[in-house]
PDB file of C-alpha atoms in Angstrom:
ATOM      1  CA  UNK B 112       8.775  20.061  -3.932  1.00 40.00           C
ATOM      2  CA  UNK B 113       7.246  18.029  -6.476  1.00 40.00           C
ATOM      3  CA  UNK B 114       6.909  18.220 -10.225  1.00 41.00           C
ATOM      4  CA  UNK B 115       3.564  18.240 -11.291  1.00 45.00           C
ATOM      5  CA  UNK B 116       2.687  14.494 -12.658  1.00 45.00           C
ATOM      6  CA  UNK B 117       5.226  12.642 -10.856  1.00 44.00           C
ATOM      7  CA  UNK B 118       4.709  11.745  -7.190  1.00 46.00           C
ATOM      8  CA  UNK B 119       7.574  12.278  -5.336  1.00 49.00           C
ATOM      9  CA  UNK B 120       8.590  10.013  -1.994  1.00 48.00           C
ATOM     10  CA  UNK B 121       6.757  13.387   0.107  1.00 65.00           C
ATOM     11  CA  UNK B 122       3.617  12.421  -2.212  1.00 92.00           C
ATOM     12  CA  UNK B 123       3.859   8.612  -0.833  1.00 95.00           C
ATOM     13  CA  UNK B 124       3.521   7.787   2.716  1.00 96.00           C
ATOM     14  CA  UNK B 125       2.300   5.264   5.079  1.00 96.00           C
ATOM     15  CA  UNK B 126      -0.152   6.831   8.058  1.00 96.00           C
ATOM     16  CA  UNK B 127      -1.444   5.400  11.459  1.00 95.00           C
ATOM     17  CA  UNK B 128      -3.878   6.918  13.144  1.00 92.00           C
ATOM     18  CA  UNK B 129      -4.100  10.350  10.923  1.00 91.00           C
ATOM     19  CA  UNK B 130       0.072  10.480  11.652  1.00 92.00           C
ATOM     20  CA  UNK B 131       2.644  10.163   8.870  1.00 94.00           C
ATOM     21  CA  UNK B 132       5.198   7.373  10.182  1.00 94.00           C
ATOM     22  CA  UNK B 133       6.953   7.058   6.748  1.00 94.00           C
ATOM     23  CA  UNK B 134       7.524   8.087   3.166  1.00 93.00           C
ATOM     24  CA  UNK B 135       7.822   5.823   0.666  1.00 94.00           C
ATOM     25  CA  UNK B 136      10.096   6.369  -2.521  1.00 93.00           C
ATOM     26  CA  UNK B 137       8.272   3.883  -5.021  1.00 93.00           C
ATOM     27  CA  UNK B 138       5.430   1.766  -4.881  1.00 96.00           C
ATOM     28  CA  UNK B 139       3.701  -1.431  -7.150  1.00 96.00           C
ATOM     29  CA  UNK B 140       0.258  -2.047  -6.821  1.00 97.00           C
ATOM     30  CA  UNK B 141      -2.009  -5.051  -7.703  1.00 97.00           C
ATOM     31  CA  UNK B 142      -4.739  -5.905  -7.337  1.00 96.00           C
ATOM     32  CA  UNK B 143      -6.532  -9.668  -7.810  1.00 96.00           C
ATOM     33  CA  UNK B 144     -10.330 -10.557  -7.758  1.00 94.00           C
ATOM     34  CA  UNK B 145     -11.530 -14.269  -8.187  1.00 91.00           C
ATOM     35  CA  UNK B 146     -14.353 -15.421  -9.642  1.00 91.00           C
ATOM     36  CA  UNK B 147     -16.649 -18.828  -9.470  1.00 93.00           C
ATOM     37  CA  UNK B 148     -18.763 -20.260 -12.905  1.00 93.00           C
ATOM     38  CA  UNK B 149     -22.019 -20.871 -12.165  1.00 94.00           C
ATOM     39  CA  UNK B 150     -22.784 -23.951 -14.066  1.00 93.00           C
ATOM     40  CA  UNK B 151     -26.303 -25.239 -15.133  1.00 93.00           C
ATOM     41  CA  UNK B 152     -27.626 -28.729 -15.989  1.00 94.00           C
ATOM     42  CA  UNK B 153     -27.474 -29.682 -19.690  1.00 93.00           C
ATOM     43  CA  UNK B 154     -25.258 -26.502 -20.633  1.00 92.00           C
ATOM     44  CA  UNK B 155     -21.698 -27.312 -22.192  1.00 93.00           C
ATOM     45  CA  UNK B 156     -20.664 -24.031 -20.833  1.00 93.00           C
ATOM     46  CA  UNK B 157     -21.248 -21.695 -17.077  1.00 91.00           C
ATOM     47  CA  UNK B 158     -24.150 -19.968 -17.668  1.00 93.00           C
ATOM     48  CA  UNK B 159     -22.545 -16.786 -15.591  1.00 94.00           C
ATOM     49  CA  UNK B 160     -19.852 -15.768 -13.271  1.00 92.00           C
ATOM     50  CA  UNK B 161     -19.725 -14.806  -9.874  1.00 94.00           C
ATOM     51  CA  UNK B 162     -17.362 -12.003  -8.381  1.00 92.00           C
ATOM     52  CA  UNK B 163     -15.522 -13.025  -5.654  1.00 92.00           C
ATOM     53  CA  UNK B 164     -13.848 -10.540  -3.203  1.00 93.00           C
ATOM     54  CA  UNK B 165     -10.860  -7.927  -4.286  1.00 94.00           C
ATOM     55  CA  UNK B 166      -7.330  -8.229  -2.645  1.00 95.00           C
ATOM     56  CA  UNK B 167      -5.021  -5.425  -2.655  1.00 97.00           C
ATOM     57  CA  UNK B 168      -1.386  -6.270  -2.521  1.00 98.00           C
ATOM     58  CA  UNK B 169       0.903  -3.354  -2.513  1.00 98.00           C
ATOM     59  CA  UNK B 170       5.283  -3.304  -2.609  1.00 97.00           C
ATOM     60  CA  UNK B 171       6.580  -0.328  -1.415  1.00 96.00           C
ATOM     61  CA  UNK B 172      10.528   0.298  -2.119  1.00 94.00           C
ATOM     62  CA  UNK B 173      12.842   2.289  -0.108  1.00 91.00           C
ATOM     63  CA  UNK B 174      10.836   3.028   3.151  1.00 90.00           C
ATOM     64  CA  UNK B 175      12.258   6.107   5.602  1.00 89.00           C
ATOM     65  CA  UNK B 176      10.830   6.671   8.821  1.00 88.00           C
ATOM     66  CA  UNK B 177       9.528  10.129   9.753  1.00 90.00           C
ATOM     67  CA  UNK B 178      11.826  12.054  12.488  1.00 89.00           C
ATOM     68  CA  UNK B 179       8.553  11.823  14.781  1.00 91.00           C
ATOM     69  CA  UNK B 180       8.005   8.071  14.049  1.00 91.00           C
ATOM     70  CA  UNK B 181      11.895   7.430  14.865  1.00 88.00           C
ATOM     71  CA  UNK B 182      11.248   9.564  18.505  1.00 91.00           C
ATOM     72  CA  UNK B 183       8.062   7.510  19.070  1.00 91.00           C
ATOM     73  CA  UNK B 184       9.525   4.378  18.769  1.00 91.00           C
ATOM     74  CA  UNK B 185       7.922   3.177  15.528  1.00 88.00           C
ATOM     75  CA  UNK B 186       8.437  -0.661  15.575  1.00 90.00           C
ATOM     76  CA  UNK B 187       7.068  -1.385  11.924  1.00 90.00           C
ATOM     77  CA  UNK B 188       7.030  -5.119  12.274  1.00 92.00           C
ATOM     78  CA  UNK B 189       4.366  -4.672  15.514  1.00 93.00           C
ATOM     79  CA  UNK B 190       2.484  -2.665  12.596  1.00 94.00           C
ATOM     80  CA  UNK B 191      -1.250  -3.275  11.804  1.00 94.00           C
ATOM     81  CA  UNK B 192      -4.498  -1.566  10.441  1.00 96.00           C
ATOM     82  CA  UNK B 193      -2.484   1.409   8.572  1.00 97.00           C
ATOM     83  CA  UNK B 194      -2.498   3.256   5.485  1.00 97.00           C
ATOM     84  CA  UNK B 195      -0.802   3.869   2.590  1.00 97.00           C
ATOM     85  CA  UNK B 196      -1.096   7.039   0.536  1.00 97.00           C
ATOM     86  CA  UNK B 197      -0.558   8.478  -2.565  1.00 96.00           C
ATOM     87  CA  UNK B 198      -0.804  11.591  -3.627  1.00 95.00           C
ATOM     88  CA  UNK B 199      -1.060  12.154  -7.146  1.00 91.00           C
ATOM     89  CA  UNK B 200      -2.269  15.375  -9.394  1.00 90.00           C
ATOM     90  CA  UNK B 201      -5.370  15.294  -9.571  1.00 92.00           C
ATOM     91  CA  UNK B 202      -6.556  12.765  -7.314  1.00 94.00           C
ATOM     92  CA  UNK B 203      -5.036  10.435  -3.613  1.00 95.00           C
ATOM     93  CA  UNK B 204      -5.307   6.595  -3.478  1.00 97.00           C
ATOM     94  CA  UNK B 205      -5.663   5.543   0.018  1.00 97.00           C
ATOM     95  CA  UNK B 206      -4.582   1.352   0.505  1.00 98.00           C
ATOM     96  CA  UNK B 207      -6.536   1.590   4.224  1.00 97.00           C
ATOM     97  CA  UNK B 208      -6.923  -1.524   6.769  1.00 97.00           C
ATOM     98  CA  UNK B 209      -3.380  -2.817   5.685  1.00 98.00           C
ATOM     99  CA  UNK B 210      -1.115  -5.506   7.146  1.00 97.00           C
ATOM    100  CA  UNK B 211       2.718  -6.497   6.286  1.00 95.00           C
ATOM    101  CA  UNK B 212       2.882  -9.481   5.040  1.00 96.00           C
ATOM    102  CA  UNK B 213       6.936  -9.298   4.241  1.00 96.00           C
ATOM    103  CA  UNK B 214       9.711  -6.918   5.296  1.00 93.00           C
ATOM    104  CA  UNK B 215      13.243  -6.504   3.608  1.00 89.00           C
ATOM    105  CA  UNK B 216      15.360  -4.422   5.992  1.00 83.00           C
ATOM    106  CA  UNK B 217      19.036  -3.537   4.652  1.00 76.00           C
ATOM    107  CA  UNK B 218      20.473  -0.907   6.469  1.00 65.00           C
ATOM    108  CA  UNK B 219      23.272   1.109   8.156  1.00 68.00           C
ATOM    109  CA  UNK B 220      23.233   1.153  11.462  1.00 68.00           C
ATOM    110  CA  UNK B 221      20.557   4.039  13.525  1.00 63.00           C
ATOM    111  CA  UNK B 222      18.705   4.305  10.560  1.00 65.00           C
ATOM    112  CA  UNK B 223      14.704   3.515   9.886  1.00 63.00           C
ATOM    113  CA  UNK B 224      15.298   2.289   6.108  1.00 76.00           C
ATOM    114  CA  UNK B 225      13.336  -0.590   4.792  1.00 78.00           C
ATOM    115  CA  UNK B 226      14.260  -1.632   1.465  1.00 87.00           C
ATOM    116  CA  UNK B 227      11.466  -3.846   0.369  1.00 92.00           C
ATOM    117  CA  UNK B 228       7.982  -4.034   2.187  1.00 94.00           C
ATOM    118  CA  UNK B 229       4.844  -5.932   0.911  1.00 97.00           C
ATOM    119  CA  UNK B 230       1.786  -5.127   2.620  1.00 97.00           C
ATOM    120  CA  UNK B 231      -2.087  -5.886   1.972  1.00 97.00           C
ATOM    121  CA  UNK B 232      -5.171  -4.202   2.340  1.00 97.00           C
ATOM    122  CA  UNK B 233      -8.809  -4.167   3.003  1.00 96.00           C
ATOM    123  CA  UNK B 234      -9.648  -1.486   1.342  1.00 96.00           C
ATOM    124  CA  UNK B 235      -8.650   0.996  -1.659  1.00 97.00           C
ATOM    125  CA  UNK B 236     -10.389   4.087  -2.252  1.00 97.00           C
ATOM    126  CA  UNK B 237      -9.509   6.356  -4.642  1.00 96.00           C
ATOM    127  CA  UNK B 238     -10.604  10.499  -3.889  1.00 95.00           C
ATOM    128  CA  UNK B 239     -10.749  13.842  -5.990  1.00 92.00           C
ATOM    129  CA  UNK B 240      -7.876  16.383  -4.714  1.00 82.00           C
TER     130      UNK B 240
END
C-alpha cells in the first residue's frame, strides 16, 4: 500500500514486454540536451541556437526481481529495449527504449538484488493517471 504522494518501490518498476520483471526502491533521473550556436558573419555573438537531441539517463537503487522474473530466468545483464515506470499521484513517467549502461550487484547468495543500476533511454513520456 502506498501513501498518497510518495511512490513506494510497488509504484517503481522496470517492464519488458507489458511484464513487470522488477521493482525498484529509488530512482534519479536526468536528463541532458545539447545545443549548437549558429554563428553569422560580422556578428560578435551566435545569432541563435540549435537544439540538439535529449538523453535520458536514469539510476535506479535497490533493484528486486519479481517472483515470475526469478522463475523465467531473468538474466538482467542480456537486458535491452525495456521500461522503467513510475507511478506517481496524479500522473506515470514511462523511461521506454532503455539500455543498461552499468550494473552494481551486491548480494546474498539466491537472491535477484541489484544495488546500483544506470540505464538510458530513448524515450520519456510522461501520462495523466
Amino acid at each position: 500500500m502506498s501513501v498518497a504522494g510518495f511512490p513506494t518501490s510497488s509504484d517503481i518498476y522496470l517492464e519488458v514486454d507489458g511484464t513487470r520483471v522488477a521493482v525498484v526502491q529509488s530512482y534519479t533521473a536526468k536528463t541532458t540536451k545539447s545545443s549548437t550556436a549558429v554563428e553569422a558573419f560580422g556578428e560578435s555573438e551566435p545569432v541563435a541556437t540549435i537544439p540538439g537531441q535529449a538523453v535520458h539517463t536514469v539510476q535506479l537503487k535497490r533493484l528486486y526481481a519479481t517472483d515470475e522474473a526469478i522463475r523465467d530466468g531473468i538474466d538482467f545483464y542480456n537486458m535491452s529495449g525495456f521500461s522503467l515506470v513510475i507511478c506517481k499521484p496524479d500522473r506515470k513517467i514511462i523511461y521506454s527504449g532503455c539500455q543498461w549502461s552499468s550494473i552494481e550487484e551486491s548480494a546474498t547468495l539466491g537472491s535477484m538484488v541489484l544495488e546500483e543500476v544506470t540505464l538510458v533511454a530513448t524515450r520519456r513520456i510522461e501520462t495523466e493517471v
